[in-house]
Amino acid sequence: MAISMTQAAQAHVARQLASRGSGIGIRVGVKTAGCSGMAYVLEFVDQAEAEDTVFEAGGVKLIVDPKSLAYLDGTELDFVKEGLNEGFAFKNPNVKNECGCGESFHV
């Protein structure tokens, strides 16, 4: 099982961690939410838990809990800019449906 990040995502996370002044990486997870059932969750991590899986790309750590890993296997995390908008984009091969607004998904 694996999760990857594009160079744009790696650079953005590295800048955010440097700006924050602490942290080892970001946690990517899923939670029950939205009209399609699940939503992505991102948060800074100061210390990984023993049960976490840690992926590293470009010096940036991506931390995933065991429950979320099953839903995120094969996902690529990207950071995109479109006009005035910017944010993370998830390319998740496990997604079967997404809600109309793109905030939640179903596997």
PDB file of C-alpha atoms in Angstrom, residues 62-100:
ATOM      1  CA  LEU A  62       2.959  11.869   4.732  1.00  0.00           C
ATOM      2  CA  ILE A  63       1.418  10.066   7.720  1.00  0.00           C
ATOM      3  CA  VAL A  64      -1.638   7.816   7.406  1.00  0.00           C
ATOM      4  CA  ASP A  65      -3.579   5.914  10.084  1.00  0.00           C
ATOM      5  CA  PRO A  66      -4.387   2.237   9.376  1.00  0.00           C
ATOM      6  CA  LYS A  67      -8.140   2.772   8.862  1.00  0.00           C
ATOM      7  CA  SER A  68      -7.626   5.526   6.299  1.00  0.00           C
ATOM      8  CA  LEU A  69      -4.879   3.679   4.426  1.00  0.00           C
ATOM      9  CA  ALA A  70      -7.373   1.152   3.045  1.00  0.00           C
ATOM     10  CA  TYR A  71      -9.346   4.002   1.410  1.00  0.00           C
ATOM     11  CA  LEU A  72      -6.285   5.956   0.268  1.00  0.00           C
ATOM     12  CA  ASP A  73      -4.101   3.206  -1.212  1.00  0.00           C
ATOM     13  CA  GLY A  74      -2.741   4.357  -4.560  1.00  0.00           C
ATOM     14  CA  THR A  75      -3.721   8.001  -4.020  1.00  0.00           C
ATOM     15  CA  GLU A  76      -1.566  10.829  -5.330  1.00  0.00           C
ATOM     16  CA  LEU A  77      -1.739  14.120  -3.442  1.00  0.00           C
ATOM     17  CA  ASP A  78      -1.233  17.176  -5.638  1.00  0.00           C
ATOM     18  CA  PHE A  79      -1.270  20.924  -4.982  1.00  0.00           C
ATOM     19  CA  VAL A  80      -2.944  22.867  -7.768  1.00  0.00           C
ATOM     20  CA  LYS A  81      -3.507  26.530  -8.616  1.00  0.00           C
ATOM     21  CA  GLU A  82      -6.413  27.467 -10.846  1.00  0.00           C
ATOM     22  CA  GLY A  83      -6.882  31.194 -11.274  1.00  0.00           C
ATOM     23  CA  LEU A  84      -7.235  32.707  -7.810  1.00  0.00           C
ATOM     24  CA  ASN A  85      -7.943  29.320  -6.204  1.00  0.00           C
ATOM     25  CA  GLU A  86      -5.354  26.925  -4.882  1.00  0.00           C
ATOM     26  CA  GLY A  87      -5.480  23.773  -2.816  1.00  0.00           C
ATOM     27  CA  PHE A  88      -4.820  20.078  -2.551  1.00  0.00           C
ATOM     28  CA  ALA A  89      -6.250  17.684  -5.116  1.00  0.00           C
ATOM     29  CA  PHE A  90      -6.581  13.969  -4.455  1.00  0.00           C
ATOM     30  CA  LYS A  91      -6.171  11.518  -7.333  1.00  0.00           C
ATOM     31  CA  ASN A  92      -7.663   8.463  -5.625  1.00  0.00           C
ATOM     32  CA  PRO A  93      -8.150   5.351  -7.794  1.00  0.00           C
ATOM     33  CA  ASN A  94     -10.525   3.869  -5.199  1.00  0.00           C
ATOM     34  CA  VAL A  95     -13.226   6.549  -5.593  1.00  0.00           C
ATOM     35  CA  LYS A  96     -16.418   5.249  -7.223  1.00  0.00           C
ATOM     36  CA  ASN A  97     -18.581   8.404  -6.856  1.00  0.00           C
ATOM     37  CA  GLU A  98     -18.117  12.014  -5.773  1.00  0.00           C
ATOM     38  CA  CYS A  99     -20.704  14.539  -4.688  1.00  0.00           C
ATOM     39  CA  GLY A 100     -21.487  17.437  -6.992  1.00  0.00           C
TER      40      GLY A 100
END
